Amino acid sequence: MELAPGTLVRDSIRLVRPLGHGSMGSVWVAEHLVLETQVAVKFVHAELVVTDPVAVKRFEREARSAAKIKSPHVVEIFDAGVTPAGVPFLVMELLSGESLGDRLQRGHLPLMEAAEIVGQVARALERAHAAGVIHRDIKPDNIFLCAGDDGRVHAKVLDFGVAAN
């Protein structure tokens, strides 16, 4: 399955545009046609499905692990599946903002903002641990910063791909 704008992942999910990519896969903005909203869809690279079964298992574990955690500071997983071509995918909430890694590239955070982010990440990890999930890869690129309704920073923990249950 070639990933391209307009591709239907499911009858209700149509790809809009690529959002990012890495060594394990890609993330796309997609339209949820039933709910009439945008979502993010994360895919494993098709060649990894054939050459690296461990990567596929890790991706499946990410879906299960992240879905168990109920926290405003963990990216929400809506669905998971496999395309007709056998490529695993996750449907997640679409976040607006930037990673903590990108933010730190511009310079230091004010102390109060840094404390707020650390507190929110700690609450997310507390919920993860209560659900029996250990993240194992907390780093600035796996923390996403969104603007909250009150204008303050709202941190979300991403990428539970190397989590342990």
PDB file of N, CA and C in Angstrom, residues 106-159:
ATOM      1  N   ARG A 106      15.540  26.243  20.804  1.00  0.00           N
ATOM      2  CA  ARG A 106      15.466  27.709  20.785  1.00  0.00           C
ATOM      3  C   ARG A 106      16.028  28.335  22.057  1.00  0.00           C
ATOM      4  N   GLY A 107      16.369  27.520  23.057  1.00  0.00           N
ATOM      5  CA  GLY A 107      16.945  28.073  24.287  1.00  0.00           C
ATOM      6  C   GLY A 107      16.271  27.517  25.524  1.00  0.00           C
ATOM      7  N   HIS A 108      16.738  27.989  26.653  1.00  0.00           N
ATOM      8  CA  HIS A 108      16.248  27.508  27.947  1.00  0.00           C
ATOM      9  C   HIS A 108      14.789  27.879  28.180  1.00  0.00           C
ATOM     10  N   LEU A 109      14.116  27.050  28.959  1.00  0.00           N
ATOM     11  CA  LEU A 109      12.742  27.329  29.371  1.00  0.00           C
ATOM     12  C   LEU A 109      12.761  28.163  30.639  1.00  0.00           C
ATOM     13  N   PRO A 110      11.793  29.037  30.810  1.00  0.00           N
ATOM     14  CA  PRO A 110      11.657  29.708  32.103  1.00  0.00           C
ATOM     15  C   PRO A 110      11.425  28.648  33.194  1.00  0.00           C
ATOM     16  N   LEU A 111      11.936  28.902  34.385  1.00  0.00           N
ATOM     17  CA  LEU A 111      11.884  27.927  35.467  1.00  0.00           C
ATOM     18  C   LEU A 111      10.463  27.440  35.746  1.00  0.00           C
ATOM     19  N   MET A 112       9.506  28.323  35.818  1.00  0.00           N
ATOM     20  CA  MET A 112       8.127  27.910  36.133  1.00  0.00           C
ATOM     21  C   MET A 112       7.535  27.040  35.024  1.00  0.00           C
ATOM     22  N   GLU A 113       7.853  27.347  33.781  1.00  0.00           N
ATOM     23  CA  GLU A 113       7.361  26.531  32.666  1.00  0.00           C
ATOM     24  C   GLU A 113       8.000  25.144  32.699  1.00  0.00           C
ATOM     25  N   ALA A 114       9.297  25.089  32.982  1.00  0.00           N
ATOM     26  CA  ALA A 114       9.989  23.804  33.080  1.00  0.00           C
ATOM     27  C   ALA A 114       9.393  22.968  34.215  1.00  0.00           C
ATOM     28  N   ALA A 115       9.120  23.598  35.345  1.00  0.00           N
ATOM     29  CA  ALA A 115       8.535  22.884  36.489  1.00  0.00           C
ATOM     30  C   ALA A 115       7.147  22.355  36.132  1.00  0.00           C
ATOM     31  N   GLU A 116       6.377  23.144  35.410  1.00  0.00           N
ATOM     32  CA  GLU A 116       5.032  22.720  34.973  1.00  0.00           C
ATOM     33  C   GLU A 116       5.127  21.488  34.071  1.00  0.00           C
ATOM     34  N   ILE A 117       6.045  21.499  33.121  1.00  0.00           N
ATOM     35  CA  ILE A 117       6.220  20.376  32.200  1.00  0.00           C
ATOM     36  C   ILE A 117       6.659  19.132  32.952  1.00  0.00           C
ATOM     37  N   VAL A 118       7.647  19.265  33.829  1.00  0.00           N
ATOM     38  CA  VAL A 118       8.131  18.118  34.605  1.00  0.00           C
ATOM     39  C   VAL A 118       7.002  17.534  35.451  1.00  0.00           C
ATOM     40  N   GLY A 119       6.204  18.380  36.061  1.00  0.00           N
ATOM     41  CA  GLY A 119       5.076  17.905  36.872  1.00  0.00           C
ATOM     42  C   GLY A 119       4.059  17.143  36.038  1.00  0.00           C
ATOM     43  N   GLN A 120       3.760  17.638  34.854  1.00  0.00           N
ATOM     44  CA  GLN A 120       2.785  16.973  33.993  1.00  0.00           C
ATOM     45  C   GLN A 120       3.321  15.628  33.488  1.00  0.00           C
ATOM     46  N   VAL A 121       4.589  15.588  33.129  1.00  0.00           N
ATOM     47  CA  VAL A 121       5.192  14.332  32.690  1.00  0.00           C
ATOM     48  C   VAL A 121       5.201  13.326  33.841  1.00  0.00           C
ATOM     49  N   ALA A 122       5.494  13.801  35.037  1.00  0.00           N
ATOM     50  CA  ALA A 122       5.487  12.911  36.211  1.00  0.00           C
ATOM     51  C   ALA A 122       4.091  12.342  36.450  1.00  0.00           C
ATOM     52  N   ARG A 123       3.049  13.161  36.284  1.00  0.00           N
ATOM     53  CA  ARG A 123       1.678  12.652  36.451  1.00  0.00           C
ATOM     54  C   ARG A 123       1.346  11.618  35.373  1.00  0.00           C
ATOM     55  N   ALA A 124       1.812  11.855  34.142  1.00  0.00           N
ATOM     56  CA  ALA A 124       1.590  10.882  33.065  1.00  0.00           C
ATOM     57  C   ALA A 124       2.282   9.560  33.391  1.00  0.00           C
ATOM     58  N   LEU A 125       3.518   9.632  33.867  1.00  0.00           N
ATOM     59  CA  LEU A 125       4.256   8.406  34.195  1.00  0.00           C
ATOM     60  C   LEU A 125       3.649   7.700  35.397  1.00  0.00           C
ATOM     61  N   GLU A 126       3.115   8.458  36.332  1.00  0.00           N
ATOM     62  CA  GLU A 126       2.422   7.849  37.481  1.00  0.00           C
ATOM     63  C   GLU A 126       1.222   7.038  37.001  1.00  0.00           C
ATOM     64  N   ARG A 127       0.445   7.606  36.070  1.00  0.00           N
ATOM     65  CA  ARG A 127      -0.704   6.881  35.507  1.00  0.00           C
ATOM     66  C   ARG A 127      -0.239   5.659  34.716  1.00  0.00           C
ATOM     67  N   ALA A 128       0.847   5.818  33.966  1.00  0.00           N
ATOM     68  CA  ALA A 128       1.378   4.691  33.195  1.00  0.00           C
ATOM     69  C   ALA A 128       1.791   3.566  34.135  1.00  0.00           C
ATOM     70  N   HIS A 129       2.506   3.900  35.196  1.00  0.00           N
ATOM     71  CA  HIS A 129       2.959   2.877  36.144  1.00  0.00           C
ATOM     72  C   HIS A 129       1.775   2.206  36.824  1.00  0.00           C
ATOM     73  N   ALA A 130       0.747   2.992  37.144  1.00  0.00           N
ATOM     74  CA  ALA A 130      -0.459   2.416  37.750  1.00  0.00           C
ATOM     75  C   ALA A 130      -1.144   1.432  36.797  1.00  0.00           C
ATOM     76  N   ALA A 131      -0.981   1.652  35.481  1.00  0.00           N
ATOM     77  CA  ALA A 131      -1.559   0.752  34.475  1.00  0.00           C
ATOM     78  C   ALA A 131      -0.602  -0.397  34.140  1.00  0.00           C
ATOM     79  N   GLY A 132       0.538  -0.451  34.831  1.00  0.00           N
ATOM     80  CA  GLY A 132       1.499  -1.521  34.591  1.00  0.00           C
ATOM     81  C   GLY A 132       2.416  -1.288  33.403  1.00  0.00           C
ATOM     82  N   VAL A 133       2.580  -0.029  32.990  1.00  0.00           N
ATOM     83  CA  VAL A 133       3.389   0.309  31.824  1.00  0.00           C
ATOM     84  C   VAL A 133       4.576   1.174  32.254  1.00  0.00           C
ATOM     85  N   ILE A 134       5.770   0.775  31.822  1.00  0.00           N
ATOM     86  CA  ILE A 134       6.973   1.566  32.059  1.00  0.00           C
ATOM     87  C   ILE A 134       7.448   2.076  30.704  1.00  0.00           C
ATOM     88  N   HIS A 135       7.586   3.386  30.548  1.00  0.00           N
ATOM     89  CA  HIS A 135       7.868   3.993  29.247  1.00  0.00           C
ATOM     90  C   HIS A 135       9.237   3.605  28.686  1.00  0.00           C
ATOM     91  N   ARG A 136      10.301   3.745  29.410  1.00  0.00           N
ATOM     92  CA  ARG A 136      11.674   3.380  29.067  1.00  0.00           C
ATOM     93  C   ARG A 136      12.345   4.251  28.014  1.00  0.00           C
ATOM     94  N   ASP A 137      11.704   5.319  27.533  1.00  0.00           N
ATOM     95  CA  ASP A 137      12.366   6.179  26.547  1.00  0.00           C
ATOM     96  C   ASP A 137      11.913   7.631  26.699  1.00  0.00           C
ATOM     97  N   ILE A 138      11.875   8.100  27.936  1.00  0.00           N
ATOM     98  CA  ILE A 138      11.503   9.500  28.158  1.00  0.00           C
ATOM     99  C   ILE A 138      12.668  10.377  27.723  1.00  0.00           C
ATOM    100  N   LYS A 139      12.392  11.247  26.795  1.00  0.00           N
ATOM    101  CA  LYS A 139      13.378  12.201  26.296  1.00  0.00           C
ATOM    102  C   LYS A 139      12.608  13.381  25.713  1.00  0.00           C
ATOM    103  N   PRO A 140      13.260  14.512  25.487  1.00  0.00           N
ATOM    104  CA  PRO A 140      12.540  15.698  24.994  1.00  0.00           C
ATOM    105  C   PRO A 140      11.732  15.470  23.722  1.00  0.00           C
ATOM    106  N   ASP A 141      12.216  14.615  22.808  1.00  0.00           N
ATOM    107  CA  ASP A 141      11.471  14.386  21.568  1.00  0.00           C
ATOM    108  C   ASP A 141      10.205  13.562  21.782  1.00  0.00           C
ATOM    109  N   ASN A 142      10.062  12.904  22.933  1.00  0.00           N
ATOM    110  CA  ASN A 142       8.867  12.111  23.234  1.00  0.00           C
ATOM    111  C   ASN A 142       7.921  12.846  24.189  1.00  0.00           C
ATOM    112  N   ILE A 143       8.154  14.127  24.355  1.00  0.00           N
ATOM    113  CA  ILE A 143       7.255  14.987  25.133  1.00  0.00           C
ATOM    114  C   ILE A 143       6.792  16.099  24.195  1.00  0.00           C
ATOM    115  N   PHE A 144       5.477  16.199  24.020  1.00  0.00           N
ATOM    116  CA  PHE A 144       4.917  17.169  23.087  1.00  0.00           C
ATOM    117  C   PHE A 144       4.255  18.293  23.875  1.00  0.00           C
ATOM    118  N   LEU A 145       4.510  19.521  23.470  1.00  0.00           N
ATOM    119  CA  LEU A 145       3.973  20.689  24.159  1.00  0.00           C
ATOM    120  C   LEU A 145       2.844  21.308  23.339  1.00  0.00           C
ATOM    121  N   CYS A 146       1.676  21.374  23.952  1.00  0.00           N
ATOM    122  CA  CYS A 146       0.501  21.986  23.337  1.00  0.00           C
ATOM    123  C   CYS A 146       0.136  23.219  24.160  1.00  0.00           C
ATOM    124  N   ALA A 147      -0.554  24.149  23.550  1.00  0.00           N
ATOM    125  CA  ALA A 147      -1.077  25.290  24.306  1.00  0.00           C
ATOM    126  C   ALA A 147      -2.391  24.856  24.940  1.00  0.00           C
ATOM    127  N   GLY A 148      -2.489  24.994  26.251  1.00  0.00           N
ATOM    128  CA  GLY A 148      -3.727  24.668  26.947  1.00  0.00           C
ATOM    129  C   GLY A 148      -4.770  25.753  26.738  1.00  0.00           C
ATOM    130  N   ASP A 149      -5.993  25.468  27.119  1.00  0.00           N
ATOM    131  CA  ASP A 149      -7.074  26.448  26.977  1.00  0.00           C
ATOM    132  C   ASP A 149      -6.785  27.734  27.736  1.00  0.00           C
ATOM    133  N   ASP A 150      -6.006  27.637  28.813  1.00  0.00           N
ATOM    134  CA  ASP A 150      -5.686  28.802  29.628  1.00  0.00           C
ATOM    135  C   ASP A 150      -4.411  29.507  29.153  1.00  0.00           C
ATOM    136  N   GLY A 151      -3.852  29.064  28.010  1.00  0.00           N
ATOM    137  CA  GLY A 151      -2.650  29.675  27.479  1.00  0.00           C
ATOM    138  C   GLY A 151      -1.364  29.114  28.054  1.00  0.00           C
ATOM    139  N   ARG A 152      -1.471  28.261  29.063  1.00  0.00           N
ATOM    140  CA  ARG A 152      -0.291  27.647  29.654  1.00  0.00           C
ATOM    141  C   ARG A 152       0.091  26.406  28.858  1.00  0.00           C
ATOM    142  N   VAL A 153       1.313  25.958  29.048  1.00  0.00           N
ATOM    143  CA  VAL A 153       1.803  24.787  28.342  1.00  0.00           C
ATOM    144  C   VAL A 153       1.101  23.531  28.865  1.00  0.00           C
ATOM    145  N   HIS A 154       0.820  22.606  27.952  1.00  0.00           N
ATOM    146  CA  HIS A 154       0.187  21.336  28.295  1.00  0.00           C
ATOM    147  C   HIS A 154       1.040  20.244  27.662  1.00  0.00           C
ATOM    148  N   ALA A 155       1.701  19.430  28.486  1.00  0.00           N
ATOM    149  CA  ALA A 155       2.615  18.393  27.995  1.00  0.00           C
ATOM    150  C   ALA A 155       1.882  17.075  27.786  1.00  0.00           C
ATOM    151  N   LYS A 156       2.276  16.371  26.713  1.00  0.00           N
ATOM    152  CA  LYS A 156       1.749  15.035  26.409  1.00  0.00           C
ATOM    153  C   LYS A 156       2.926  14.105  26.169  1.00  0.00           C
ATOM    154  N   VAL A 157       2.919  12.944  26.807  1.00  0.00           N
ATOM    155  CA  VAL A 157       3.951  11.942  26.588  1.00  0.00           C
ATOM    156  C   VAL A 157       3.560  11.096  25.378  1.00  0.00           C
ATOM    157  N   LEU A 158       4.528  10.901  24.474  1.00  0.00           N
ATOM    158  CA  LEU A 158       4.329  10.152  23.240  1.00  0.00           C
ATOM    159  C   LEU A 158       5.200   8.897  23.229  1.00  0.00           C
ATOM    160  N   ASP A 159       4.972   8.080  22.247  1.00  0.00           N
ATOM    161  CA  ASP A 159       5.858   6.986  21.845  1.00  0.00           C
ATOM    162  C   ASP A 159       6.140   5.968  22.940  1.00  0.00           C
TER     163      ASP A 159
END
